[in-house]
């Protein structure tokens, strides 16, 4: 990442170091006189980019993560052991709906911005390594099974683009066109075993899967007519089932990736029939199947309920009445608890479900604008972004005590490096 | 007496409506812009360039009838994920939001 000799790169690096030094000073980690050494060094030897290595950390990354600051186009690199912020990286564009995946060495994060920007950041150096504007409007992405490819799903122009994970060079462009050539917005892009990506066409109501074993010859399989307005999708942690939520009708569309020839089946078809739905002020996210043993937990669209479903036969086994319309329904690693946050205007609350009893066991009020929750790798803490309070709160998942708060500007997504080794995250 | 009662009743009934009917005050405008950025923004983009929902930049709205836009905010658009905001937003709020969108306010 430190190769390259352009003047622009040098200026950018100088700028990065300046901002990093300023940040470290703000964190009181670097005394004022010392902090000017890298700057002085850089001015004297402006062609020698390796000077920046002095700024990089020498440590593991298994307990690191990032926090998206949605309004300022920045990302914080955080340490989940020390519960502290290490770096703030700016210049990532419009992050109003941003998500991230990690390289499999867990050193780099790929951040997918709303404005079509794909940014690769270095967690150890706190730097933006590369950034490409690959579309006009994008929604999310995934990293391939072997870690060599990064795919991005786009709204404008509707489709999927695939990039080499190291260089961000484009490898494939897969427009989401129907028979008449109309492009669909693409949602629910995930990685799947067999070096595949699976994604869903929002406007066309279709699931597609692309086999990237030969990057020069992407093989696309189509599964049309899955239902109206699929708004998001997920893959089960074992990589077997791909399930799309439908906004335009009841039920979910499921593809068994172990036997895709069976086609798409409708599950939970009865759910919602004849029931008055509430206005949905925020689309639920299906990222990460909340699984606890055989049970899967998912948000009910337009209802103040979480559904519990038996993953053996995909039949509903219970509904848990909750505070508002669920947005994220996420299982603690191990699956004993499921944590839920809610759509506007009830987004000040988080509730915890015990997956044995299917009862609510805790209600927390972190503050207005709870946007995301992320567990530390083995689940002893959960980090919660509270947008309107400009903080990330860290809770103990046993005592439910607030352990720490980190300042962050309008925080949204929180992503820890443990995701690097999990299918679909 | 009956007239007085009727007047009082009319006054009472009109009170909330009157409060809503005027354009939103500065504090309410700030709340509406925050809602627009962060909550409408989850579908339309914080910079209003669109997302799951359409872009809401002045050039996207110029040719649309104002009334249609106000009604879309208040009543939603059936068959799409656009929800009705009536209850949370008054007609005057929605009217002001449409004007703000047309001006590109807060961008």
Tab-separated table of C-alpha atoms in Angstrom, chain A residues 101-276:
chain	number	residue	atom	x	y	z
A	101	UNK	CA	-16.571	-6.778	5.461
A	102	UNK	CA	-13.055	-7.803	6.463
A	103	UNK	CA	-10.146	-9.358	4.608
A	104	UNK	CA	-9.485	-12.840	5.882
A	105	UNK	CA	-6.246	-11.786	7.537
A	106	UNK	CA	-8.488	-9.305	9.373
A	107	UNK	CA	-6.129	-6.431	8.694
A	108	UNK	CA	-8.265	-4.603	6.152
A	109	UNK	CA	-11.878	-3.547	6.121
A	110	UNK	CA	-13.832	-2.910	2.935
A	111	UNK	CA	-16.444	-0.227	3.491
A	112	UNK	CA	-19.416	0.062	1.135
A	113	UNK	CA	-20.818	3.587	1.023
A	114	UNK	CA	-24.133	4.857	-0.228
A	115	UNK	CA	-22.491	6.968	-2.920
A	116	UNK	CA	-21.029	3.936	-4.703
A	117	UNK	CA	-17.652	4.328	-3.029
A	118	UNK	CA	-15.744	1.168	-2.133
A	119	UNK	CA	-13.030	1.964	0.406
A	120	UNK	CA	-10.294	-0.313	1.684
A	121	UNK	CA	-8.937	0.700	5.052
A	122	UNK	CA	-5.956	-0.564	7.008
A	123	UNK	CA	-6.829	-1.221	10.653
A	124	UNK	CA	-3.216	-1.241	11.817
A	125	UNK	CA	-2.170	1.980	10.117
A	126	UNK	CA	-5.485	3.762	10.466
A	127	UNK	CA	-5.343	4.704	6.831
A	128	UNK	CA	-7.438	4.691	3.717
A	129	UNK	CA	-5.526	2.379	1.395
A	130	UNK	CA	-7.672	2.649	-1.707
A	131	UNK	CA	-11.000	4.004	-2.733
A	132	UNK	CA	-12.888	3.495	-5.972
A	133	UNK	CA	-16.170	5.060	-7.032
A	134	UNK	CA	-17.709	2.035	-8.659
A	135	UNK	CA	-21.351	3.088	-9.049
A	136	UNK	CA	-23.735	5.957	-8.427
A	137	UNK	CA	-25.594	4.451	-5.515
A	138	UNK	CA	-24.815	1.261	-3.661
A	139	UNK	CA	-26.151	-0.680	-0.726
A	140	UNK	CA	-23.732	-3.335	0.490
A	141	UNK	CA	-21.168	-5.936	-0.290
A	142	UNK	CA	-19.534	-9.230	0.483
A	143	UNK	CA	-16.131	-10.905	0.377
A	144	UNK	CA	-15.660	-14.255	-1.351
A	145	UNK	CA	-15.079	-17.559	0.423
A	146	UNK	CA	-11.333	-17.469	-0.356
A	147	UNK	CA	-11.014	-13.766	0.410
A	148	UNK	CA	-9.773	-12.856	-3.060
A	149	UNK	CA	-12.849	-11.037	-4.363
A	150	UNK	CA	-15.035	-8.247	-3.037
A	151	UNK	CA	-18.517	-7.824	-4.523
A	152	UNK	CA	-20.694	-4.725	-4.275
A	153	UNK	CA	-24.454	-4.529	-4.824
A	154	UNK	CA	-25.679	-1.384	-6.526
A	155	UNK	CA	-28.959	0.458	-6.867
A	156	UNK	CA	-27.684	2.734	-9.656
A	157	UNK	CA	-26.845	1.291	-12.081
A	158	UNK	CA	-28.610	-1.806	-10.760
A	159	UNK	CA	-26.245	-4.744	-10.582
A	160	UNK	CA	-23.237	-6.308	-8.917
A	161	UNK	CA	-19.615	-5.421	-9.515
A	162	UNK	CA	-16.784	-7.629	-8.380
A	163	UNK	CA	-13.273	-6.453	-7.528
A	164	UNK	CA	-9.929	-8.005	-6.677
A	165	UNK	CA	-9.649	-7.722	-2.896
A	166	UNK	CA	-6.001	-6.651	-2.983
A	167	UNK	CA	-5.968	-4.013	-5.733
A	168	UNK	CA	-9.688	-3.134	-6.053
A	169	UNK	CA	-9.306	-3.656	-9.808
A	170	UNK	CA	-12.646	-4.558	-11.345
A	171	UNK	CA	-12.970	-8.247	-12.195
A	172	UNK	CA	-16.603	-8.553	-13.258
A	173	UNK	CA	-19.645	-6.391	-13.973
A	174	UNK	CA	-23.010	-8.135	-13.684
A	175	UNK	CA	-25.904	-5.815	-14.591
A	176	UNK	CA	-29.165	-6.877	-12.955
A	177	UNK	CA	-31.145	-6.711	-16.172
A	178	UNK	CA	-34.428	-8.474	-16.848
A	179	UNK	CA	-35.545	-9.784	-20.279
A	180	UNK	CA	-36.412	-6.271	-21.450
A	181	UNK	CA	-33.071	-4.930	-20.291
A	182	UNK	CA	-34.502	-3.014	-17.345
A	183	UNK	CA	-32.090	-2.810	-14.441
A	184	UNK	CA	-33.120	-3.778	-10.925
A	185	UNK	CA	-31.800	-2.482	-7.643
A	186	UNK	CA	-29.774	-5.228	-6.010
A	187	UNK	CA	-30.182	-6.129	-2.337
A	188	UNK	CA	-29.162	-8.955	-0.018
A	189	UNK	CA	-25.735	-9.668	-1.548
A	190	UNK	CA	-23.892	-12.397	0.396
A	191	UNK	CA	-20.938	-14.711	-0.079
A	192	UNK	CA	-21.710	-18.413	-0.304
A	193	UNK	CA	-19.639	-21.593	-0.311
A	194	UNK	CA	-18.236	-22.642	-3.694
A	195	UNK	CA	-16.774	-19.180	-4.316
A	196	UNK	CA	-20.237	-17.882	-5.061
A	197	UNK	CA	-22.095	-14.665	-4.426
A	198	UNK	CA	-25.870	-14.705	-4.095
A	199	UNK	CA	-28.040	-11.603	-4.485
A	200	UNK	CA	-31.599	-10.469	-5.026
A	201	UNK	CA	-33.197	-8.154	-7.590
A	202	UNK	CA	-35.571	-5.807	-5.777
A	203	UNK	CA	-37.600	-4.616	-8.772
A	204	UNK	CA	-37.623	-7.880	-10.730
A	205	UNK	CA	-38.264	-10.146	-7.719
A	206	UNK	CA	-35.501	-12.579	-8.582
A	207	UNK	CA	-32.600	-14.321	-6.844
A	208	UNK	CA	-29.313	-14.762	-8.690
A	209	UNK	CA	-26.196	-16.677	-7.849
A	210	UNK	CA	-22.822	-16.199	-9.488
A	211	UNK	CA	-20.045	-18.776	-9.443
A	212	UNK	CA	-16.670	-16.989	-9.452
A	213	UNK	CA	-14.328	-19.984	-9.381
A	214	UNK	CA	-13.015	-18.723	-12.712
A	215	UNK	CA	-13.065	-14.935	-12.249
A	216	UNK	CA	-12.804	-14.454	-16.020
A	217	UNK	CA	-15.998	-16.471	-16.558
A	218	UNK	CA	-18.646	-15.613	-14.002
A	219	UNK	CA	-21.494	-18.135	-14.211
A	220	UNK	CA	-24.833	-16.623	-13.293
A	221	UNK	CA	-27.818	-18.758	-12.271
A	222	UNK	CA	-31.250	-17.135	-12.165
A	223	UNK	CA	-34.166	-17.935	-9.876
A	224	UNK	CA	-37.064	-15.736	-11.054
A	225	UNK	CA	-40.537	-15.106	-9.629
A	226	UNK	CA	-39.650	-15.244	-5.950
A	227	UNK	CA	-42.313	-12.684	-4.967
A	228	UNK	CA	-42.802	-8.919	-4.894
A	229	UNK	CA	-40.275	-6.382	-3.617
A	230	UNK	CA	-37.656	-8.512	-1.878
A	231	UNK	CA	-36.010	-5.889	0.352
A	232	UNK	CA	-33.121	-7.787	1.922
A	233	UNK	CA	-31.799	-11.308	2.266
A	234	UNK	CA	-29.493	-13.390	4.386
A	235	UNK	CA	-27.593	-16.624	4.338
A	236	UNK	CA	-27.608	-19.018	7.274
A	237	UNK	CA	-24.252	-19.304	9.080
A	238	UNK	CA	-23.691	-22.775	7.596
A	239	UNK	CA	-23.967	-21.287	4.105
A	240	UNK	CA	-26.905	-23.507	3.192
A	241	UNK	CA	-30.072	-21.418	3.055
A	242	UNK	CA	-30.445	-18.078	1.320
A	243	UNK	CA	-33.623	-16.326	2.416
A	244	UNK	CA	-35.114	-13.123	1.005
A	245	UNK	CA	-37.687	-11.020	2.875
A	246	UNK	CA	-40.585	-9.769	0.763
A	247	UNK	CA	-42.104	-6.368	1.275
A	248	UNK	CA	-44.845	-6.665	-1.307
A	249	UNK	CA	-46.396	-9.872	0.021
A	250	UNK	CA	-46.409	-12.290	2.927
A	251	UNK	CA	-43.758	-14.858	3.605
A	252	UNK	CA	-40.103	-15.276	2.699
A	253	UNK	CA	-38.407	-16.749	-0.371
A	254	UNK	CA	-35.868	-19.481	0.393
A	255	UNK	CA	-33.223	-21.090	-1.799
A	256	UNK	CA	-31.441	-24.219	-0.529
A	257	UNK	CA	-27.896	-23.747	-1.833
A	258	UNK	CA	-27.083	-27.398	-1.146
A	259	UNK	CA	-29.749	-28.377	-3.670
A	260	UNK	CA	-30.423	-25.288	-5.777
A	261	UNK	CA	-32.078	-27.437	-8.443
A	262	UNK	CA	-35.068	-27.616	-6.090
A	263	UNK	CA	-35.669	-23.926	-6.795
A	264	UNK	CA	-37.024	-21.202	-4.572
A	265	UNK	CA	-39.599	-22.177	-1.958
A	266	UNK	CA	-41.935	-19.911	-0.048
A	267	UNK	CA	-41.728	-20.221	3.724
A	268	UNK	CA	-43.886	-18.708	6.468
A	269	UNK	CA	-46.425	-18.032	3.766
A	270	UNK	CA	-49.287	-17.663	6.185
A	271	UNK	CA	-47.619	-14.955	8.171
A	272	UNK	CA	-49.289	-11.577	7.971
A	273	UNK	CA	-52.347	-12.752	6.042
A	274	UNK	CA	-55.408	-10.711	6.900
A	275	UNK	CA	-53.512	-8.757	9.503
A	276	UNK	CA	-53.328	-5.010	9.420
